[in-house]
PDB file of C-alpha atoms in Angstrom:
ATOM      1  CA  ASN Y 748      67.012 -79.239  55.728  1.00  0.00           C
ATOM      2  CA  ILE Y 749      64.222 -77.780  53.584  1.00  0.00           C
ATOM      3  CA  THR Y 750      65.933 -78.258  50.233  1.00  0.00           C
ATOM      4  CA  GLN Y 751      66.709 -81.913  51.020  1.00  0.00           C
ATOM      5  CA  SER Y 752      63.059 -82.530  51.903  1.00  0.00           C
ATOM      6  CA  LEU Y 753      62.036 -81.281  48.445  1.00  0.00           C
ATOM      7  CA  ARG Y 754      64.301 -83.627  46.484  1.00  0.00           C
ATOM      8  CA  ASN Y 755      62.426 -85.798  43.944  1.00  0.00           C
ATOM      9  CA  LYS Y 756      59.120 -84.075  44.858  1.00  0.00           C
ATOM     10  CA  THR Y 757      56.752 -82.325  42.461  1.00  0.00           C
ATOM     11  CA  LEU Y 758      55.683 -78.829  43.516  1.00  0.00           C
ATOM     12  CA  ARG Y 759      52.559 -77.050  42.271  1.00  0.00           C
ATOM     13  CA  VAL Y 760      53.890 -73.617  41.330  1.00  0.00           C
ATOM     14  CA  ALA Y 761      52.024 -70.511  40.142  1.00  0.00           C
ATOM     15  CA  PHE Y 762      54.102 -68.030  38.158  1.00  0.00           C
ATOM     16  CA  LEU Y 763      52.772 -64.455  38.186  1.00  0.00           C
ATOM     17  CA  GLY Y 764      53.856 -61.540  36.029  1.00  0.00           C
ATOM     18  CA  ASN Y 765      54.973 -58.394  37.817  1.00  0.00           C
ATOM     19  CA  THR Y 766      53.823 -55.060  36.415  1.00  0.00           C
ATOM     20  CA  GLY Y 767      56.945 -53.011  37.091  1.00  0.00           C
ATOM     21  CA  GLY Y 768      60.427 -52.825  38.528  1.00  0.00           C
ATOM     22  CA  TRP Y 769      63.248 -55.073  37.420  1.00  0.00           C
ATOM     23  CA  LYS Y 770      63.661 -57.586  40.255  1.00  0.00           C
ATOM     24  CA  GLY Y 771      60.478 -59.582  39.704  1.00  0.00           C
ATOM     25  CA  ASN Y 772      59.080 -62.160  37.280  1.00  0.00           C
ATOM     26  CA  TYR Y 773      57.837 -60.859  33.926  1.00  0.00           C
ATOM     27  CA  CYS Y 774      55.490 -62.669  31.542  1.00  0.00           C
ATOM     28  CA  GLU Y 775      54.702 -61.249  28.133  1.00  0.00           C
ATOM     29  CA  GLY Y 776      51.024 -60.335  27.913  1.00  0.00           C
ATOM     30  CA  ALA Y 777      50.353 -61.328  31.538  1.00  0.00           C
ATOM     31  CA  ALA Y 778      51.412 -58.330  33.624  1.00  0.00           C
ATOM     32  CA  GLY Y 779      49.714 -58.608  37.002  1.00  0.00           C
ATOM     33  CA  GLN Y 780      48.184 -61.968  36.038  1.00  0.00           C
ATOM     34  CA  LEU Y 781      48.978 -65.668  36.091  1.00  0.00           C
ATOM     35  CA  CYS Y 782      51.564 -66.700  33.499  1.00  0.00           C
ATOM     36  CA  MET Y 783      49.779 -69.176  31.253  1.00  0.00           C
ATOM     37  CA  LYS Y 784      52.029 -69.984  28.280  1.00  0.00           C
ATOM     38  CA  GLN Y 785      55.377 -69.431  29.967  1.00  0.00           C
ATOM     39  CA  ARG Y 786      57.061 -69.220  33.352  1.00  0.00           C
ATOM     40  CA  GLY Y 787      58.341 -65.723  32.761  1.00  0.00           C
ATOM     41  CA  SER Y 788      61.774 -64.176  33.030  1.00  0.00           C
ATOM     42  CA  GLY Y 789      63.679 -62.047  35.517  1.00  0.00           C
ATOM     43  CA  PRO Y 790      65.658 -62.395  38.758  1.00  0.00           C
ATOM     44  CA  VAL Y 791      62.878 -64.122  40.724  1.00  0.00           C
ATOM     45  CA  GLN Y 792      62.247 -66.696  38.012  1.00  0.00           C
ATOM     46  CA  ARG Y 793      65.973 -67.392  37.627  1.00  0.00           C
ATOM     47  CA  PHE Y 794      66.318 -67.774  41.401  1.00  0.00           C
ATOM     48  CA  PHE Y 795      63.506 -70.320  41.499  1.00  0.00           C
ATOM     49  CA  ASP Y 796      64.886 -72.297  38.557  1.00  0.00           C
ATOM     50  CA  LEU Y 797      68.287 -72.367  40.284  1.00  0.00           C
ATOM     51  CA  LEU Y 798      66.604 -73.540  43.485  1.00  0.00           C
ATOM     52  CA  ALA Y 799      64.747 -76.283  41.602  1.00  0.00           C
ATOM     53  CA  GLY Y 800      67.948 -77.475  39.969  1.00  0.00           C
ATOM     54  CA  THR Y 801      69.880 -77.442  43.241  1.00  0.00           C
ATOM     55  CA  ALA Y 802      67.189 -79.051  45.397  1.00  0.00           C
ATOM     56  CA  GLY Y 803      66.187 -81.535  42.677  1.00  0.00           C
ATOM     57  CA  PHE Y 804      62.393 -81.081  42.605  1.00  0.00           C
ATOM     58  CA  GLU Y 805      60.007 -81.022  39.641  1.00  0.00           C
ATOM     59  CA  ILE Y 806      57.646 -78.162  38.806  1.00  0.00           C
ATOM     60  CA  GLN Y 807      53.982 -78.554  37.919  1.00  0.00           C
ATOM     61  CA  GLN Y 808      52.828 -75.139  36.690  1.00  0.00           C
ATOM     62  CA  VAL Y 809      49.463 -73.983  38.027  1.00  0.00           C
ATOM     63  CA  LYS Y 810      47.464 -72.133  35.374  1.00  0.00           C
ATOM     64  CA  GLU Y 811      44.152 -71.687  37.194  1.00  0.00           C
ATOM     65  CA  MET Y 812      43.332 -70.894  40.795  1.00  0.00           C
ATOM     66  CA  PRO Y 813      40.713 -72.997  42.598  1.00  0.00           C
ATOM     67  CA  ASP Y 814      37.288 -71.509  43.304  1.00  0.00           C
ATOM     68  CA  ALA Y 815      37.662 -72.142  47.049  1.00  0.00           C
ATOM     69  CA  ALA Y 816      40.681 -69.817  47.259  1.00  0.00           C
ATOM     70  CA  TYR Y 817      38.882 -67.152  45.232  1.00  0.00           C
ATOM     71  CA  GLU Y 818      35.789 -67.340  47.459  1.00  0.00           C
ATOM     72  CA  GLN Y 819      37.930 -67.046  50.590  1.00  0.00           C
ATOM     73  CA  MET Y 820      39.718 -63.980  49.188  1.00  0.00           C
ATOM     74  CA  MET Y 821      36.386 -62.365  48.274  1.00  0.00           C
ATOM     75  CA  ARG Y 822      35.183 -62.807  51.854  1.00  0.00           C
ATOM     76  CA  VAL Y 823      38.303 -61.195  53.283  1.00  0.00           C
ATOM     77  CA  ARG Y 824      39.182 -58.642  50.591  1.00  0.00           C
ATOM     78  CA  PRO Y 825      36.839 -58.289  47.572  1.00  0.00           C
ATOM     79  CA  GLN Y 826      39.283 -55.873  45.868  1.00  0.00           C
ATOM     80  CA  GLY Y 827      42.107 -58.386  46.072  1.00  0.00           C
ATOM     81  CA  SER Y 828      44.639 -58.808  43.264  1.00  0.00           C
ATOM     82  CA  PRO Y 829      45.971 -62.020  41.666  1.00  0.00           C
ATOM     83  CA  PHE Y 830      48.880 -61.734  44.120  1.00  0.00           C
ATOM     84  CA  ASP Y 831      46.414 -61.842  47.042  1.00  0.00           C
ATOM     85  CA  LEU Y 832      44.623 -64.789  45.413  1.00  0.00           C
ATOM     86  CA  CYS Y 833      47.866 -66.713  45.010  1.00  0.00           C
ATOM     87  CA  SER Y 834      48.720 -66.032  48.661  1.00  0.00           C
ATOM     88  CA  TRP Y 835      45.384 -67.492  49.764  1.00  0.00           C
ATOM     89  CA  ALA Y 836      45.734 -70.490  47.431  1.00  0.00           C
ATOM     90  CA  THR Y 837      49.185 -71.211  48.886  1.00  0.00           C
ATOM     91  CA  GLY Y 838      48.000 -70.826  52.465  1.00  0.00           C
ATOM     92  CA  MET Y 839      45.054 -73.167  51.819  1.00  0.00           C
ATOM     93  CA  GLY Y 840      47.314 -75.844  50.313  1.00  0.00           C
ATOM     94  CA  PHE Y 841      46.146 -75.668  46.691  1.00  0.00           C
ATOM     95  CA  VAL Y 842      49.486 -74.216  45.538  1.00  0.00           C
ATOM     96  CA  ASP Y 843      52.960 -74.919  46.912  1.00  0.00           C
ATOM     97  CA  ALA Y 844      54.668 -71.700  45.777  1.00  0.00           C
ATOM     98  CA  CYS Y 845      53.910 -68.382  44.069  1.00  0.00           C
ATOM     99  CA  VAL Y 846      56.832 -67.120  42.000  1.00  0.00           C
ATOM    100  CA  ALA Y 847      56.847 -63.318  41.667  1.00  0.00           C
ATOM    101  CA  SER Y 848      58.034 -60.229  43.453  1.00  0.00           C
ATOM    102  CA  ILE Y 849      55.223 -59.701  45.988  1.00  0.00           C
ATOM    103  CA  VAL Y 850      54.955 -56.882  48.518  1.00  0.00           C
ATOM    104  CA  LEU Y 851      54.703 -58.309  52.045  1.00  0.00           C
ATOM    105  CA  LEU Y 852      51.439 -56.763  53.216  1.00  0.00           C
ATOM    106  CA  PRO Y 853      49.837 -57.851  56.518  1.00  0.00           C
ATOM    107  CA  ARG Y 854      46.889 -59.530  54.759  1.00  0.00           C
ATOM    108  CA  ARG Y 855      49.278 -61.637  52.668  1.00  0.00           C
ATOM    109  CA  ILE Y 856      51.588 -62.537  55.545  1.00  0.00           C
ATOM    110  CA  ASP Y 857      48.541 -63.713  57.508  1.00  0.00           C
ATOM    111  CA  ALA Y 858      47.574 -66.007  54.621  1.00  0.00           C
ATOM    112  CA  THR Y 859      50.879 -67.808  53.977  1.00  0.00           C
ATOM    113  CA  PRO Y 860      54.633 -67.767  54.774  1.00  0.00           C
ATOM    114  CA  PHE Y 861      56.988 -65.876  52.446  1.00  0.00           C
ATOM    115  CA  VAL Y 862      60.666 -66.067  51.501  1.00  0.00           C
ATOM    116  CA  THR Y 863      62.281 -62.616  51.679  1.00  0.00           C
ATOM    117  CA  LEU Y 864      64.739 -62.176  48.825  1.00  0.00           C
ATOM    118  CA  TRP Y 865      65.466 -58.484  49.475  1.00  0.00           C
ATOM    119  CA  ALA Y 866      64.191 -55.493  51.449  1.00  0.00           C
ATOM    120  CA  GLU Y 867      63.542 -51.994  50.191  1.00  0.00           C
ATOM    121  CA  PRO Y 868      64.650 -49.065  52.406  1.00  0.00           C
ATOM    122  CA  THR Y 869      62.002 -46.970  54.126  1.00  0.00           C
ATOM    123  CA  ILE Y 870      62.572 -43.209  53.991  1.00  0.00           C
ATOM    124  CA  LEU Y 871      60.678 -41.039  56.458  1.00  0.00           C
ATOM    125  CA  VAL Y 872      60.290 -37.301  55.862  1.00  0.00           C
ATOM    126  CA  GLY Y 873      59.575 -35.057  58.833  1.00  0.00           C
ATOM    127  CA  PRO Y 874      59.237 -31.322  59.429  1.00  0.00           C
ATOM    128  CA  VAL Y 875      61.785 -29.146  61.155  1.00  0.00           C
ATOM    129  CA  VAL Y 876      60.760 -28.810  64.792  1.00  0.00           C
ATOM    130  CA  GLU Y 877      59.573 -25.306  65.533  1.00  0.00           C
ATOM    131  CA  LYS Y 878      59.798 -23.703  68.953  1.00  0.00           C
ATOM    132  CA  ARG Y 879      56.312 -22.437  69.680  1.00  0.00           C
ATOM    133  CA  SER Y 880      54.617 -21.170  72.790  1.00  0.00           C
ATOM    134  CA  GLU Y 881      51.937 -23.261  74.445  1.00  0.00           C
ATOM    135  CA  GLU Y 882      49.298 -20.715  73.387  1.00  0.00           C
ATOM    136  CA  SER Y 883      50.093 -21.275  69.690  1.00  0.00           C
ATOM    137  CA  LEU Y 884      49.929 -25.079  69.945  1.00  0.00           C
ATOM    138  CA  THR Y 885      46.275 -25.280  68.980  1.00  0.00           C
ATOM    139  CA  LEU Y 886      44.381 -28.437  68.079  1.00  0.00           C
ATOM    140  CA  GLY Y 887      44.304 -27.417  64.417  1.00  0.00           C
ATOM    141  CA  TYR Y 888      48.074 -26.894  64.361  1.00  0.00           C
ATOM    142  CA  MET Y 889      48.709 -30.358  65.804  1.00  0.00           C
ATOM    143  CA  LEU Y 890      46.229 -32.068  63.439  1.00  0.00           C
ATOM    144  CA  LEU Y 891      47.980 -30.548  60.427  1.00  0.00           C
ATOM    145  CA  ALA Y 892      51.454 -31.476  61.670  1.00  0.00           C
ATOM    146  CA  ALA Y 893      51.465 -34.713  59.672  1.00  0.00           C
ATOM    147  CA  PHE Y 894      51.028 -32.796  56.397  1.00  0.00           C
ATOM    148  CA  ARG Y 895      53.469 -29.991  57.178  1.00  0.00           C
ATOM    149  CA  PRO Y 896      56.623 -31.493  55.580  1.00  0.00           C
ATOM    150  CA  PHE Y 897      55.066 -30.727  52.166  1.00  0.00           C
ATOM    151  CA  SER Y 898      53.259 -27.604  51.013  1.00  0.00           C
ATOM    152  CA  ALA Y 899      49.584 -27.613  50.054  1.00  0.00           C
ATOM    153  CA  GLY Y 900      50.544 -27.225  46.395  1.00  0.00           C
ATOM    154  CA  LEU Y 901      52.790 -30.287  46.517  1.00  0.00           C
ATOM    155  CA  TRP Y 902      50.073 -32.354  48.216  1.00  0.00           C
ATOM    156  CA  LEU Y 903      47.594 -31.368  45.493  1.00  0.00           C
ATOM    157  CA  THR Y 904      50.154 -32.242  42.822  1.00  0.00           C
ATOM    158  CA  MET Y 905      50.763 -35.683  44.334  1.00  0.00           C
ATOM    159  CA  LEU Y 906      47.021 -36.293  44.613  1.00  0.00           C
ATOM    160  CA  GLY Y 907      46.534 -35.299  40.979  1.00  0.00           C
ATOM    161  CA  VAL Y 908      49.346 -37.592  39.804  1.00  0.00           C
ATOM    162  CA  VAL Y 909      48.025 -40.529  41.834  1.00  0.00           C
ATOM    163  CA  ILE Y 910      44.450 -40.070  40.561  1.00  0.00           C
ATOM    164  CA  PHE Y 911      45.629 -39.726  36.951  1.00  0.00           C
ATOM    165  CA  THR Y 912      47.804 -42.838  37.259  1.00  0.00           C
ATOM    166  CA  SER Y 913      44.953 -44.756  38.870  1.00  0.00           C
ATOM    167  CA  LEU Y 914      42.610 -43.716  36.047  1.00  0.00           C
ATOM    168  CA  MET Y 915      45.083 -44.930  33.435  1.00  0.00           C
ATOM    169  CA  ILE Y 916      45.658 -48.273  35.202  1.00  0.00           C
ATOM    170  CA  THR Y 917      41.920 -48.816  35.636  1.00  0.00           C
ATOM    171  CA  TYR Y 918      41.343 -48.026  31.965  1.00  0.00           C
ATOM    172  CA  PHE Y 919      43.951 -50.524  30.785  1.00  0.00           C
ATOM    173  CA  GLU Y 920      42.747 -53.167  33.268  1.00  0.00           C
ATOM    174  CA  THR Y 921      39.178 -53.148  31.883  1.00  0.00           C
ATOM    175  CA  GLY Y 922      40.265 -55.256  28.904  1.00  0.00           C
ATOM    176  CA  ALA Y 923      39.307 -58.879  28.316  1.00  0.00           C
ATOM    177  CA  ASP Y 924      41.887 -60.263  30.774  1.00  0.00           C
ATOM    178  CA  GLY Y 925      42.122 -57.227  33.051  1.00  0.00           C
ATOM    179  CA  GLN Y 926      41.495 -57.035  36.774  1.00  0.00           C
ATOM    180  CA  PHE Y 927      38.468 -54.746  36.269  1.00  0.00           C
ATOM    181  CA  LYS Y 928      36.971 -56.428  33.203  1.00  0.00           C
ATOM    182  CA  ASP Y 929      33.547 -56.554  34.910  1.00  0.00           C
ATOM    183  CA  LEU Y 930      33.342 -52.753  35.255  1.00  0.00           C
ATOM    184  CA  ARG Y 931      31.364 -51.815  32.170  1.00  0.00           C
ATOM    185  CA  ARG Y 932      29.993 -48.406  33.109  1.00  0.00           C
ATOM    186  CA  LYS Y 933      32.252 -45.362  33.009  1.00  0.00           C
ATOM    187  CA  ARG Y 934      30.896 -44.245  36.389  1.00  0.00           C
ATOM    188  CA  ASP Y 935      31.980 -47.525  37.983  1.00  0.00           C
ATOM    189  CA  ARG Y 936      35.453 -47.242  36.448  1.00  0.00           C
ATOM    190  CA  LEU Y 937      35.829 -43.678  37.692  1.00  0.00           C
ATOM    191  CA  ALA Y 938      34.664 -44.614  41.201  1.00  0.00           C
ATOM    192  CA  GLU Y 939      37.071 -47.560  41.353  1.00  0.00           C
ATOM    193  CA  ALA Y 940      39.980 -45.426  40.138  1.00  0.00           C
ATOM    194  CA  VAL Y 941      39.342 -42.616  42.634  1.00  0.00           C
ATOM    195  CA  TYR Y 942      38.887 -45.102  45.487  1.00  0.00           C
ATOM    196  CA  ARG Y 943      42.171 -46.860  44.720  1.00  0.00           C
ATOM    197  CA  ALA Y 944      43.980 -43.539  44.324  1.00  0.00           C
ATOM    198  CA  PHE Y 945      42.954 -42.312  47.787  1.00  0.00           C
ATOM    199  CA  TYR Y 946      43.512 -45.759  49.292  1.00  0.00           C
ATOM    200  CA  SER Y 947      47.062 -46.035  47.937  1.00  0.00           C
ATOM    201  CA  LEU Y 948      47.866 -42.475  48.990  1.00  0.00           C
ATOM    202  CA  CYS Y 949      46.519 -42.871  52.540  1.00  0.00           C
ATOM    203  CA  MET Y 950      47.608 -46.487  53.182  1.00  0.00           C
ATOM    204  CA  CYS Y 951      50.942 -46.282  51.286  1.00  0.00           C
ATOM    205  CA  GLU Y 952      50.208 -49.413  49.267  1.00  0.00           C
ATOM    206  CA  SER Y 953      48.772 -50.431  45.917  1.00  0.00           C
TER     207      SER Y 953
END
């Protein structure tokens, strides 16, 4: 029994602040970062506090990630987020648990085990199958089949929205405690924003 094995133990726990949604853990002034002055609030935080009370273990809040975990993340994914860093720190044994709503990406699952609290539905959109002759099934037609559910105008609109949103996020994250605080030049900020916009659009992740 896992909960029985945790009784009277002290766990090193990192609380992270989610940037959106309503199911995660939210820390004032620490969106997307480690919670320093508080544990946060929200469904995930309440679930973990309930688990701690039921299982009977103590919590030692982690407020700084070790350099070894950061160096490992930089070798694997230099653009990693604090959520990636916490995953590596947990997998390497520096942290016992990361409390936040974290998307289960392959790179994070490879680093450490996760507890699935809920699953979001996946909705696939496909085109209506057209009956075409073999002569009209050209290579160009088949290559463009993946984009055919949406019109060219809608694709351009989505690309514009994603780039604009990425620019805004990058701008706000260049503050003193932001993820891109080291990007001083406007050209570097623009390049990072455009890269992340295309990456999120093509890889369906943030």
